[in-house]
PDB file of C-alpha atoms in Angstrom:
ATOM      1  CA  UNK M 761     -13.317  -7.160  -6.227  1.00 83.00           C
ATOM      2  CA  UNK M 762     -13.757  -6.394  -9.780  1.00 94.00           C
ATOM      3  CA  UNK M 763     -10.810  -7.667 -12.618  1.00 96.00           C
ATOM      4  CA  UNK M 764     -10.122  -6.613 -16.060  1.00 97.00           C
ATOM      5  CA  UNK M 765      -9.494  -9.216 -18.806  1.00 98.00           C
ATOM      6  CA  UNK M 766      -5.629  -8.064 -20.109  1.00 98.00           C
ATOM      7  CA  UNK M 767      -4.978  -8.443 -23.921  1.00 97.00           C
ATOM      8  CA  UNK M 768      -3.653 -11.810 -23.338  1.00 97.00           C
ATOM      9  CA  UNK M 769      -6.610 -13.075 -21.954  1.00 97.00           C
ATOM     10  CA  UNK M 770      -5.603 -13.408 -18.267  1.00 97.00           C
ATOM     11  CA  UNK M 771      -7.599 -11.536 -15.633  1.00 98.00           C
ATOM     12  CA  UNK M 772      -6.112  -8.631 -12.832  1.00 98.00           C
ATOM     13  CA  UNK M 773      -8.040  -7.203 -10.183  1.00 98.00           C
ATOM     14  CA  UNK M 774      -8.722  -3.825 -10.839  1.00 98.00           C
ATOM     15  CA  UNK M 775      -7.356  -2.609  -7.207  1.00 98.00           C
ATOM     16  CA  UNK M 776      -4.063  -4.063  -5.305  1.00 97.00           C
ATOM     17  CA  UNK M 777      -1.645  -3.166  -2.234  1.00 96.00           C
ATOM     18  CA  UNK M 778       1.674  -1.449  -3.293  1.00 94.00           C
ATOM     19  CA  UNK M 779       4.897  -2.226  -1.444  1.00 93.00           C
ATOM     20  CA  UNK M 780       7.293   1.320  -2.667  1.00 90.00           C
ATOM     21  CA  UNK M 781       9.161   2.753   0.007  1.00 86.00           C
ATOM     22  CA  UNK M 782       8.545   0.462   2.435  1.00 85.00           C
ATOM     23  CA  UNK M 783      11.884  -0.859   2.531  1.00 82.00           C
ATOM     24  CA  UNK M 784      11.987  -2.693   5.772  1.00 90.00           C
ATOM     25  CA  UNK M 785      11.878  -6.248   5.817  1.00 92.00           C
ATOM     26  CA  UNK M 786       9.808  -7.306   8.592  1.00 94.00           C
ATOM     27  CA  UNK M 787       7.200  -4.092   7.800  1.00 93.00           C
ATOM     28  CA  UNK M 788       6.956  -4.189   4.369  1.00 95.00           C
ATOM     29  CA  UNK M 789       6.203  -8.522   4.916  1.00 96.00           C
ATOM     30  CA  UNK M 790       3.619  -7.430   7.928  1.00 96.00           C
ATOM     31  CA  UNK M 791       2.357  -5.059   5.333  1.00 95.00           C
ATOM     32  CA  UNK M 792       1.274  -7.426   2.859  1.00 97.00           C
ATOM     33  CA  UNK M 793      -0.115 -10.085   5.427  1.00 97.00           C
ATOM     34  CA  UNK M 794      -2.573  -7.238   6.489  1.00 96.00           C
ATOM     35  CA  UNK M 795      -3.386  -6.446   2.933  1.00 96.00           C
ATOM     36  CA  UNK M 796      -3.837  -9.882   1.701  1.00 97.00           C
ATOM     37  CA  UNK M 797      -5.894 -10.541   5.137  1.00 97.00           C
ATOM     38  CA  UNK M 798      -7.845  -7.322   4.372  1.00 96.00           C
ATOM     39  CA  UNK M 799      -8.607  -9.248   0.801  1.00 96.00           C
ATOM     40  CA  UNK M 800      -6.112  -7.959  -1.528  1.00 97.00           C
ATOM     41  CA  UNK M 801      -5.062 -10.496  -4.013  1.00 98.00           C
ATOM     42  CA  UNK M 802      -2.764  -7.992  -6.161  1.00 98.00           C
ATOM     43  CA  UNK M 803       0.151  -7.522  -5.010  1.00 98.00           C
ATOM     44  CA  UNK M 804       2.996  -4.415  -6.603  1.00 97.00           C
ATOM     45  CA  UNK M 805       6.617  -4.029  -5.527  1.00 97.00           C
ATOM     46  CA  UNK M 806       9.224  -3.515  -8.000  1.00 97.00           C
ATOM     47  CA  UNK M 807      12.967  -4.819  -7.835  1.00 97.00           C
ATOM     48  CA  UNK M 808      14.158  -0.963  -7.207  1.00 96.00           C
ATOM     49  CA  UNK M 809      12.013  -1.197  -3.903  1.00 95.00           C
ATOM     50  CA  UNK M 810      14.488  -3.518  -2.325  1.00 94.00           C
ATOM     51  CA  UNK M 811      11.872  -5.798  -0.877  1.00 95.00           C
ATOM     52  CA  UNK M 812      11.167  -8.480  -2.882  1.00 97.00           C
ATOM     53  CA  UNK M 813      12.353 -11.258  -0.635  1.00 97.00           C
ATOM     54  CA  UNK M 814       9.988  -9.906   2.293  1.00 96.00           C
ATOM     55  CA  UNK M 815       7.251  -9.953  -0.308  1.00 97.00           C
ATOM     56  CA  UNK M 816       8.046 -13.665  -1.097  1.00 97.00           C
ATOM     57  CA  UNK M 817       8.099 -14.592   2.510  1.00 97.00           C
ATOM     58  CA  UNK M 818       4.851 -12.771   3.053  1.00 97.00           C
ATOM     59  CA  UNK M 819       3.208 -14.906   0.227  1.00 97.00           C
ATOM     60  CA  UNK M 820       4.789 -17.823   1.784  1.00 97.00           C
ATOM     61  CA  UNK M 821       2.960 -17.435   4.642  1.00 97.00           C
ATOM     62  CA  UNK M 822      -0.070 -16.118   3.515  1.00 96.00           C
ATOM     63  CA  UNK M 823      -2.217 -19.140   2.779  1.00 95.00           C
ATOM     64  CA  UNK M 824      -3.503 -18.214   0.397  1.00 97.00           C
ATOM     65  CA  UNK M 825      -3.291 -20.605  -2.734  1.00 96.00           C
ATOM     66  CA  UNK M 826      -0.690 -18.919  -5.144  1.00 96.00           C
ATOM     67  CA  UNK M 827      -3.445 -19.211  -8.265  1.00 96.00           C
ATOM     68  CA  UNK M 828      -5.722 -16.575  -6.239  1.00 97.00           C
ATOM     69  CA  UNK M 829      -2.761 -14.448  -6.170  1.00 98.00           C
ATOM     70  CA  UNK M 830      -1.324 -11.980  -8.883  1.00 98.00           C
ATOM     71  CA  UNK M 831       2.540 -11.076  -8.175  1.00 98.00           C
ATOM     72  CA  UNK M 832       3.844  -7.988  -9.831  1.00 98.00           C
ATOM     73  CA  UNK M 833       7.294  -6.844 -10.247  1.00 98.00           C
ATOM     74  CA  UNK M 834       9.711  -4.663 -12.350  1.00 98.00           C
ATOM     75  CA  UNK M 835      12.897  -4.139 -14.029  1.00 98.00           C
ATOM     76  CA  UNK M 836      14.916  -1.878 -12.943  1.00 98.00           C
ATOM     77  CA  UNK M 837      17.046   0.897 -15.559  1.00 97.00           C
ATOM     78  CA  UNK M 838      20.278  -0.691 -14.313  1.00 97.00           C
ATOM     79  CA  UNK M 839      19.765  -4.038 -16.038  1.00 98.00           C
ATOM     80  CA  UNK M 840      17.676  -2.797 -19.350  1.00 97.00           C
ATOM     81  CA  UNK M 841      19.381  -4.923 -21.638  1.00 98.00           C
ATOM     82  CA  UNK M 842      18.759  -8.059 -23.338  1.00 98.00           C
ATOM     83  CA  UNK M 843      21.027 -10.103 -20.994  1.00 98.00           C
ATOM     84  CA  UNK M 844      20.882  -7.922 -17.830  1.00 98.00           C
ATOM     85  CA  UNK M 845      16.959  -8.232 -18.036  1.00 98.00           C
ATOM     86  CA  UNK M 846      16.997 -12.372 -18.306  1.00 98.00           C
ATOM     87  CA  UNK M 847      19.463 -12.248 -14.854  1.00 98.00           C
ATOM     88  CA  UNK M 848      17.139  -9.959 -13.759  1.00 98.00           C
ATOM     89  CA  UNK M 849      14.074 -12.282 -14.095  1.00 98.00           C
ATOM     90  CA  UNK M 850      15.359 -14.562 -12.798  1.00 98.00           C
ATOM     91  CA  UNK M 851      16.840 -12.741  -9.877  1.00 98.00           C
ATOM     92  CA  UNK M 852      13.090 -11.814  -8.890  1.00 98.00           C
ATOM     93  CA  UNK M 853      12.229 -15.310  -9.108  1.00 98.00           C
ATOM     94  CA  UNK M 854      13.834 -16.288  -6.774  1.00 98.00           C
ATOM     95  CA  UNK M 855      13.575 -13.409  -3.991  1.00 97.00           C
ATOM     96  CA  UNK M 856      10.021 -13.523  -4.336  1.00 98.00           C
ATOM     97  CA  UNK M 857      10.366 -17.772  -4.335  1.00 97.00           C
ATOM     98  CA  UNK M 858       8.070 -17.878  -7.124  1.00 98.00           C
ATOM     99  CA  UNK M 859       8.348 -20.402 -10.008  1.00 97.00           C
ATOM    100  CA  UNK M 860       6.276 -17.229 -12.384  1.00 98.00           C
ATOM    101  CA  UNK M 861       5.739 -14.164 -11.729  1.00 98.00           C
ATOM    102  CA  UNK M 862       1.787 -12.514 -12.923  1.00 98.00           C
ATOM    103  CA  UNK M 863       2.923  -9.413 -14.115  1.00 98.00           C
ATOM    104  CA  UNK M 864       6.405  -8.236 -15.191  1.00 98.00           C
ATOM    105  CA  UNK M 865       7.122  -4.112 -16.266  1.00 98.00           C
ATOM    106  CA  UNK M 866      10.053  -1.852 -17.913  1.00 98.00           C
ATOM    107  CA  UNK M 867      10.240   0.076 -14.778  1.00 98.00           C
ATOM    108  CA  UNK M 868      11.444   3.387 -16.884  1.00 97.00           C
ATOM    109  CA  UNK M 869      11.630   4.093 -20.188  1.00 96.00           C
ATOM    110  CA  UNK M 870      15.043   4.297 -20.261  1.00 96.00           C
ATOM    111  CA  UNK M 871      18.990   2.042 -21.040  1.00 96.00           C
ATOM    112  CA  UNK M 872      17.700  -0.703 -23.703  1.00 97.00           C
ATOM    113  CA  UNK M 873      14.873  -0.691 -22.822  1.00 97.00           C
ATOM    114  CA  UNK M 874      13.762  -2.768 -26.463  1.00 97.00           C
ATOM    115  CA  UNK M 875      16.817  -5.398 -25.857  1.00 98.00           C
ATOM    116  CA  UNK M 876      15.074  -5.582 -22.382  1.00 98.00           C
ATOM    117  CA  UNK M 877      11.689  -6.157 -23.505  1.00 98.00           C
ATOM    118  CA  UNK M 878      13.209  -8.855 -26.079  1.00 98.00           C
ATOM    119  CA  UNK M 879      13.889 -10.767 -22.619  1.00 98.00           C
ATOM    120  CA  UNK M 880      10.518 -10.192 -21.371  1.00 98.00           C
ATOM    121  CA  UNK M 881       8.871 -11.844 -24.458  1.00 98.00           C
ATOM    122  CA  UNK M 882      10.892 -14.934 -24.282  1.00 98.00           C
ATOM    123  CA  UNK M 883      10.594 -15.567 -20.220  1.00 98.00           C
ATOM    124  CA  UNK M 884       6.869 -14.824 -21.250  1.00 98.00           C
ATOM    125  CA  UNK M 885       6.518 -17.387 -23.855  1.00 98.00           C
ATOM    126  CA  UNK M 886       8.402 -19.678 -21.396  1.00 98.00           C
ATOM    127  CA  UNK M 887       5.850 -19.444 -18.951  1.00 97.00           C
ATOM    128  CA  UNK M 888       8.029 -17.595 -16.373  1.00 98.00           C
ATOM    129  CA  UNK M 889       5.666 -14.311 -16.675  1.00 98.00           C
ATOM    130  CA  UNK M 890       1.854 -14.486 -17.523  1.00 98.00           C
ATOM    131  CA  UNK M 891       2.007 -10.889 -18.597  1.00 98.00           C
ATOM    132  CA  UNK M 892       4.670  -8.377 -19.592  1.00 98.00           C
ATOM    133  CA  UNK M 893       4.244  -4.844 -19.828  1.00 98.00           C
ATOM    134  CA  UNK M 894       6.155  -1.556 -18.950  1.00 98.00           C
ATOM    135  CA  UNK M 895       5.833   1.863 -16.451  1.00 98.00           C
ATOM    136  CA  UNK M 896       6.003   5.619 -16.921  1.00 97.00           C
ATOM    137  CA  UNK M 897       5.835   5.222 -20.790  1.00 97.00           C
ATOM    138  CA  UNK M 898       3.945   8.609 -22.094  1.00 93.00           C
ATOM    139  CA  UNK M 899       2.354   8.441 -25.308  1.00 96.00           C
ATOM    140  CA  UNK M 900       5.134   8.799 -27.594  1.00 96.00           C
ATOM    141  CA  UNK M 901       7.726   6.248 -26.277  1.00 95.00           C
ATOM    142  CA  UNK M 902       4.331   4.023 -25.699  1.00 97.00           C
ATOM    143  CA  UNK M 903       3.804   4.150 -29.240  1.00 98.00           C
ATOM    144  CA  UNK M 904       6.475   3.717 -30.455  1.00 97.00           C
ATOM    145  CA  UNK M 905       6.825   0.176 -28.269  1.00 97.00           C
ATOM    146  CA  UNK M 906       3.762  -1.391 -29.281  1.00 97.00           C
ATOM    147  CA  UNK M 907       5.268  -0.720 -32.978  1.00 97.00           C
ATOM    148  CA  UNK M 908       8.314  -2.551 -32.254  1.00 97.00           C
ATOM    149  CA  UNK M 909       7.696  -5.534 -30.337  1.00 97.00           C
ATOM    150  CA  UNK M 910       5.740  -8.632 -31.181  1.00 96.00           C
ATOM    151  CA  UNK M 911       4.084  -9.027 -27.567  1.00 97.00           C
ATOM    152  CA  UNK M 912       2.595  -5.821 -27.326  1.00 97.00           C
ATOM    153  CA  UNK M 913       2.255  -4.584 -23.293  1.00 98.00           C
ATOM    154  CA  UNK M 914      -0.467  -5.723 -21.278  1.00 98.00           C
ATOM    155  CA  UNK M 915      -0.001  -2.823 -18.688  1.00 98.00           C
ATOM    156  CA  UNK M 916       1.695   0.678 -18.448  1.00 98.00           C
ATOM    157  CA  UNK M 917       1.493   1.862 -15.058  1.00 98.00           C
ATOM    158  CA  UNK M 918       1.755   5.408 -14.930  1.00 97.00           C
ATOM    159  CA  UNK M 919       1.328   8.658 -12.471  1.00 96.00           C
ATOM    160  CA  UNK M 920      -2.679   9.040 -12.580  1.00 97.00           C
ATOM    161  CA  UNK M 921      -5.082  10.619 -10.253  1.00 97.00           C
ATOM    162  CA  UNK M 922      -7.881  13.618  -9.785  1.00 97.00           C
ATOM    163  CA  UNK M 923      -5.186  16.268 -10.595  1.00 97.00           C
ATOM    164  CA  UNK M 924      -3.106  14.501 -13.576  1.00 96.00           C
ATOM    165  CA  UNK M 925      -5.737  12.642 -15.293  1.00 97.00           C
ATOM    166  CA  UNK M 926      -3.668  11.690 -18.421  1.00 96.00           C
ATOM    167  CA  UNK M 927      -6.790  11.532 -20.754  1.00 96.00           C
ATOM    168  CA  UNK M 928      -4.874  11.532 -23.735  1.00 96.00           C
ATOM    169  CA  UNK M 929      -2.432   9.292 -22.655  1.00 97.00           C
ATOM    170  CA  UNK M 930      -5.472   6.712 -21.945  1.00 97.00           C
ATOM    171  CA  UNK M 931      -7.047   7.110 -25.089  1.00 98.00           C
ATOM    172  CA  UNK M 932      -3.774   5.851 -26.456  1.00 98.00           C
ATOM    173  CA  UNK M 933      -3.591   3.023 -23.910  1.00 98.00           C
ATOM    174  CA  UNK M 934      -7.054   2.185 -25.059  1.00 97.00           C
ATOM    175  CA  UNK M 935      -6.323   2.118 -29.083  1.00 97.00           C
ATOM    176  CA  UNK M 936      -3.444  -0.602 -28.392  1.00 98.00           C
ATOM    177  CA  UNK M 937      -5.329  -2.987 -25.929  1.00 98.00           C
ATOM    178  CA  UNK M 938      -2.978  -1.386 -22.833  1.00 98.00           C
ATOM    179  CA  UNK M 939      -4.449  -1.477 -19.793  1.00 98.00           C
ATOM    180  CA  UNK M 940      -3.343   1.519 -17.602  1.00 98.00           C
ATOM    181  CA  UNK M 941      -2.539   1.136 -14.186  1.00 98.00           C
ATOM    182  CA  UNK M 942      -1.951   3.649 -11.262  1.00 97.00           C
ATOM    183  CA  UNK M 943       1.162   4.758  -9.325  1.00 95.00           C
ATOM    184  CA  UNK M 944       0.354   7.115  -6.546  1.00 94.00           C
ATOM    185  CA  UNK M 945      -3.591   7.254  -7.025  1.00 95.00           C
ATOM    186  CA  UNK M 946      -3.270   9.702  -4.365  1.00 95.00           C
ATOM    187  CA  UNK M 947      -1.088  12.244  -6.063  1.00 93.00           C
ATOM    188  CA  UNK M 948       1.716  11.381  -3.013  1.00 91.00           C
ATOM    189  CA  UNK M 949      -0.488  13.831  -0.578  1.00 91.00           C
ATOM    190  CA  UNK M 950      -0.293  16.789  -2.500  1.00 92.00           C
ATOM    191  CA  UNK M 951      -3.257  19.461  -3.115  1.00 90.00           C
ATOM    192  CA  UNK M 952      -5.086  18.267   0.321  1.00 93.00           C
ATOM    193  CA  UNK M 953      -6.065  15.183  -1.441  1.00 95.00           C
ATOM    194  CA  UNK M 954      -7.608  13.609   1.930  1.00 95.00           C
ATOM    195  CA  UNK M 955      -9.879  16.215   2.930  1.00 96.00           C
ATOM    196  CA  UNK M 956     -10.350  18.471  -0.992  1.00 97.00           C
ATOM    197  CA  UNK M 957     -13.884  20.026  -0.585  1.00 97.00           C
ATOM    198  CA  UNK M 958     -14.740  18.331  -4.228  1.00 97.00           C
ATOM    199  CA  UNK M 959     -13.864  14.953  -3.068  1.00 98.00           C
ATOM    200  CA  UNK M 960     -15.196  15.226   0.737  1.00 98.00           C
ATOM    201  CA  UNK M 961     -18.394  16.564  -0.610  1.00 98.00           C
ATOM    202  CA  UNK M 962     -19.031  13.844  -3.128  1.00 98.00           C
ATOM    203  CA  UNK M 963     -17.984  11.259  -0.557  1.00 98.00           C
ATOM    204  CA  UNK M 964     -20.663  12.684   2.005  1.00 97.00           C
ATOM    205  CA  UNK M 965     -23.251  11.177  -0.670  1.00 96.00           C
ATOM    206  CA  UNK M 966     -22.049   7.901  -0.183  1.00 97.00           C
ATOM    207  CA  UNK M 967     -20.536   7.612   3.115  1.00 97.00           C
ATOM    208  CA  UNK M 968     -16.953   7.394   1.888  1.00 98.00           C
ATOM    209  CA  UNK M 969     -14.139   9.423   2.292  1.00 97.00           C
ATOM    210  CA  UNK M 970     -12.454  11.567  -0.427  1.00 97.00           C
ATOM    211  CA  UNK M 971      -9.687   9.071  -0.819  1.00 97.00           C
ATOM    212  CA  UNK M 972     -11.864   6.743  -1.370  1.00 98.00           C
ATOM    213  CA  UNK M 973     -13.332   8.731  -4.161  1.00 98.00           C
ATOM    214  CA  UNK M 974     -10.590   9.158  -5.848  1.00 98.00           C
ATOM    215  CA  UNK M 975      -9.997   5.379  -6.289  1.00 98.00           C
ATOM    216  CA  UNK M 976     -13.241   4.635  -7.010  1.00 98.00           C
ATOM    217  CA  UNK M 977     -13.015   7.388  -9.692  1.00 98.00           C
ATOM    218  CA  UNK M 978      -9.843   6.099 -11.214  1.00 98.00           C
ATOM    219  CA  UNK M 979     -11.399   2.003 -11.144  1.00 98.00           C
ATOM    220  CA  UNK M 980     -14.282   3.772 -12.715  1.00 97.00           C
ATOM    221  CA  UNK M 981     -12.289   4.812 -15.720  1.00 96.00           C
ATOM    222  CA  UNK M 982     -10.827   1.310 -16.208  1.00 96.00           C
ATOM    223  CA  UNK M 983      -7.728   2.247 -14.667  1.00 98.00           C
ATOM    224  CA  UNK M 984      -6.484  -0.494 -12.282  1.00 98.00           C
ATOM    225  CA  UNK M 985      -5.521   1.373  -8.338  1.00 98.00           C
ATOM    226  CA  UNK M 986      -2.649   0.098  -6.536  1.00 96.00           C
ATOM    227  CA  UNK M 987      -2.594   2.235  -3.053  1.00 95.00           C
ATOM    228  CA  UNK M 988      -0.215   1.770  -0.488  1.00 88.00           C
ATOM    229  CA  UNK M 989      -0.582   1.715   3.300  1.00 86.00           C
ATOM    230  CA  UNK M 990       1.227   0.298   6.074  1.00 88.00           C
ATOM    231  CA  UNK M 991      -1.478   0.603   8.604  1.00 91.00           C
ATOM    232  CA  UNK M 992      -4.422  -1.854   8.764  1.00 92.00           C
ATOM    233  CA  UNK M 993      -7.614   0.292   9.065  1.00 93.00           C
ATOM    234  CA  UNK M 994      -6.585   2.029   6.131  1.00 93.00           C
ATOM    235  CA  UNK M 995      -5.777  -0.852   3.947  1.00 95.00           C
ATOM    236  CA  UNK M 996      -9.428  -1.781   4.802  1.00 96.00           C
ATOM    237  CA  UNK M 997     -11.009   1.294   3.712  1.00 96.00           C
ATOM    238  CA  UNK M 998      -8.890   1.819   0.230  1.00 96.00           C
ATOM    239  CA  UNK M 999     -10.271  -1.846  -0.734  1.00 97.00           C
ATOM    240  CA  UNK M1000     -13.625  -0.617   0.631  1.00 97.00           C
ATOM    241  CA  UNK M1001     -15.080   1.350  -2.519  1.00 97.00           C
ATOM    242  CA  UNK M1002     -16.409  -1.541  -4.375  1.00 97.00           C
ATOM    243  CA  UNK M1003     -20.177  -1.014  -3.262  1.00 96.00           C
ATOM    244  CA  UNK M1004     -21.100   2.377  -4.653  1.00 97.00           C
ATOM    245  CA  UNK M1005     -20.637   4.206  -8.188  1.00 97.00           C
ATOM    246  CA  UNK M1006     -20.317   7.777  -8.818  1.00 98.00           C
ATOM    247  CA  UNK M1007     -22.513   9.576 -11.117  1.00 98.00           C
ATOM    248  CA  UNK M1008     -21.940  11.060 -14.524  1.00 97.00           C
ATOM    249  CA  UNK M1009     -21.550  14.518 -12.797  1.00 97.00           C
ATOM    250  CA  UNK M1010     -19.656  13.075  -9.897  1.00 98.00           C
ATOM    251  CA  UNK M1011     -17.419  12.435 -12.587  1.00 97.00           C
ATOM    252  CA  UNK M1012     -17.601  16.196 -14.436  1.00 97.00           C
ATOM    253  CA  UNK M1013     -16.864  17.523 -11.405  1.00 97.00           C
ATOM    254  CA  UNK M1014     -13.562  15.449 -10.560  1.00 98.00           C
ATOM    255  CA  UNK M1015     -12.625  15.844 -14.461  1.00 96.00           C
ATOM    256  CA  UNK M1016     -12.641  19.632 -13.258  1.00 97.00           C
ATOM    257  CA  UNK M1017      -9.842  19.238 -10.823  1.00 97.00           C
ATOM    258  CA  UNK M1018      -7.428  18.665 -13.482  1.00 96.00           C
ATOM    259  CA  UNK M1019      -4.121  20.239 -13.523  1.00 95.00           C
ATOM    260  CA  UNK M1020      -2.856  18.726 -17.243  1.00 93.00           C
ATOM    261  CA  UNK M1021       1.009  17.992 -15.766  1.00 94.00           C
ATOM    262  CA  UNK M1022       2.422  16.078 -12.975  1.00 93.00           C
ATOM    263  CA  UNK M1023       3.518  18.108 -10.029  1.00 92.00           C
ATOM    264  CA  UNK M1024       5.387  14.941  -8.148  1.00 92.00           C
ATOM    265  CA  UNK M1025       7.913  14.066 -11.264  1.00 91.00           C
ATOM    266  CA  UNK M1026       9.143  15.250 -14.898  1.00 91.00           C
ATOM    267  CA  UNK M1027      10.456  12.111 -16.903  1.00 91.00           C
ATOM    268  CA  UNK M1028      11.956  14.665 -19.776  1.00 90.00           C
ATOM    269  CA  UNK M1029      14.578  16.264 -16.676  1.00 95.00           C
ATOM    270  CA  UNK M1030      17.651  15.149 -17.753  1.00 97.00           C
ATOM    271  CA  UNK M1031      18.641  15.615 -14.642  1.00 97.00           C
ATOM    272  CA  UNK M1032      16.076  13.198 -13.236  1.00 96.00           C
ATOM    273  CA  UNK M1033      17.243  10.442 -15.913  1.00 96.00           C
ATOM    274  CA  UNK M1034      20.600  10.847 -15.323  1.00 97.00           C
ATOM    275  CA  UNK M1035      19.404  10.359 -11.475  1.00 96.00           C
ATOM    276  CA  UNK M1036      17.597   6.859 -12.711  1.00 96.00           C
ATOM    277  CA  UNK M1037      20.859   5.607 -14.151  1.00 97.00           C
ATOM    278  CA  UNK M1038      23.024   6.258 -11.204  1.00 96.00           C
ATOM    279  CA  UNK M1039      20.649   4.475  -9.043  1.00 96.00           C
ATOM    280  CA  UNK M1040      22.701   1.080  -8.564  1.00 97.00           C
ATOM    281  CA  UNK M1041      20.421  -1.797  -7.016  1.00 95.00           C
ATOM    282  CA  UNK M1042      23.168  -3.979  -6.926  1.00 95.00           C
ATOM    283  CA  UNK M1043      27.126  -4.430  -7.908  1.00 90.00           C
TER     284      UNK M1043
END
């Protein structure tokens, strides 16, 4: 497994096991046994996904040493704000039963989202978080963060994959020292990822599938996978794409594939936001 060195210093494995919308206790905790057996050491879930406390119990159980491991979680809209975010830290702390959590994000971009962050740095300097960062912030609202705080982000996970590539987007990741980081690798199913001709065929040259491909093209780019599976054999073959390397026209050709807009969400609905806000995790 291959890691990137964040802007802090501290390392993440480029690929890790996601835990969204696998809601049920006992599954979502089997889940991430199986991945962590299969040799993820990454592990995503989010305090909107409602399964924290089967993630905790899953590390608990794991054996593996908790150093080896890197724990991320999120903030959800409902608490962005100064105070709401340090109950909220703390809240994860302890459904997960960690005494720090690896990586910490601004879920959306959304509610005070600044007084939030303000929270972050100080549970960061504290030694509660190793690394703070934020999700689904485009360009401008990334921009403008990293010109606000004083701990700029280490991470802004975002939708990226063959057919929303977000070039632009990563350019500006790259010119602030944010590492990007990918929800739904596999574009949720949509456009045939599995089995698209471009993919399958530049898989055949290596053996591997098109999913495959399409991680290995996205770890290739410096952008840091996190696919999600509940079913063994295919937790074993997403973390199997770290002995081969697509060409420079392996790479053309994927760059070909894409669309220039998401086709799964649109952050600017208003309808969508107002969504986000109604969306109570708890009372």
């Amino acid at each position: 497994m291959e890691k990137v060195i964040l802007n802090n210093g501290i390392e993440m494995p480029l690929e890790g096991f996601g835990v969204f919308q696998v809601p049920d206790p006992a599954q979502c905790e089997q889940a991430v046994l199986d991945a962590i057996a299969a040799g993820y050491r990454l592990i995503d879930t989010a305090a909107a996904y409602m399964n924290e406390k089967a993630v905790g119990a899953a590390i608990a159980k794991c054996g593996v040493p908790r150093d080896e491991l890197f724990i991320t979680t999120k903030l959800w809209v409902q608490d962005a704000s100064y105070e709401g975010a340090k109950k909220a830290i703390e809240t994860s702390l302890q459904n997960l039963g960690l005494d720090y959590i690896d990586l910490y994000l601004v879920h959306q971009p959304m509610g005070d989202y600044i007084g939030a962050y303000r929270a972050m740095e100080e549970a960061y300097k504290a030694g509660k978080l190793r690394a703070i960062g934020v999700c689904n912030f485009y360009p401008n609202r990334l921009a403008d963060l990293c010109e606000t705080v004083s701990v700029r982000p280490a991470v802004n996970q975002v939708e990226l994959h063959p057919f929303f590539q977000q070039e632009g987007a990563l350019a500006l990741m790259k010119e602030y020292g944010v590492c990007p980081e990918a929800w739904g690798p596999f574009a949720e199913g949509k456009h045939g990822i599995f089995t698209h001709p471009v993919l399958t065929s530049i898989g055949q040259k290596y053996g591997k599938s098109a999913a495959q491909v399409a991680l290995r093209w996205n770890v290739q780019r410096g952008v840091v996978v996190i696919p999600k599976s509940v079913h063994k054999e295919r937790m074993e073959q997403n973390i199997d794409i770290w002995n081969f390397e697509l060409s420079g026209e392996d790479m053309a050709e994927i760059t070909k594939l894409d669309l220039g807009h998401s086709e799964i969400v649109d952050h600017s609905d208003p309808k969508f936001v107002q969504m986000l806000h109604q969306m109570k995790i708890h009372e």
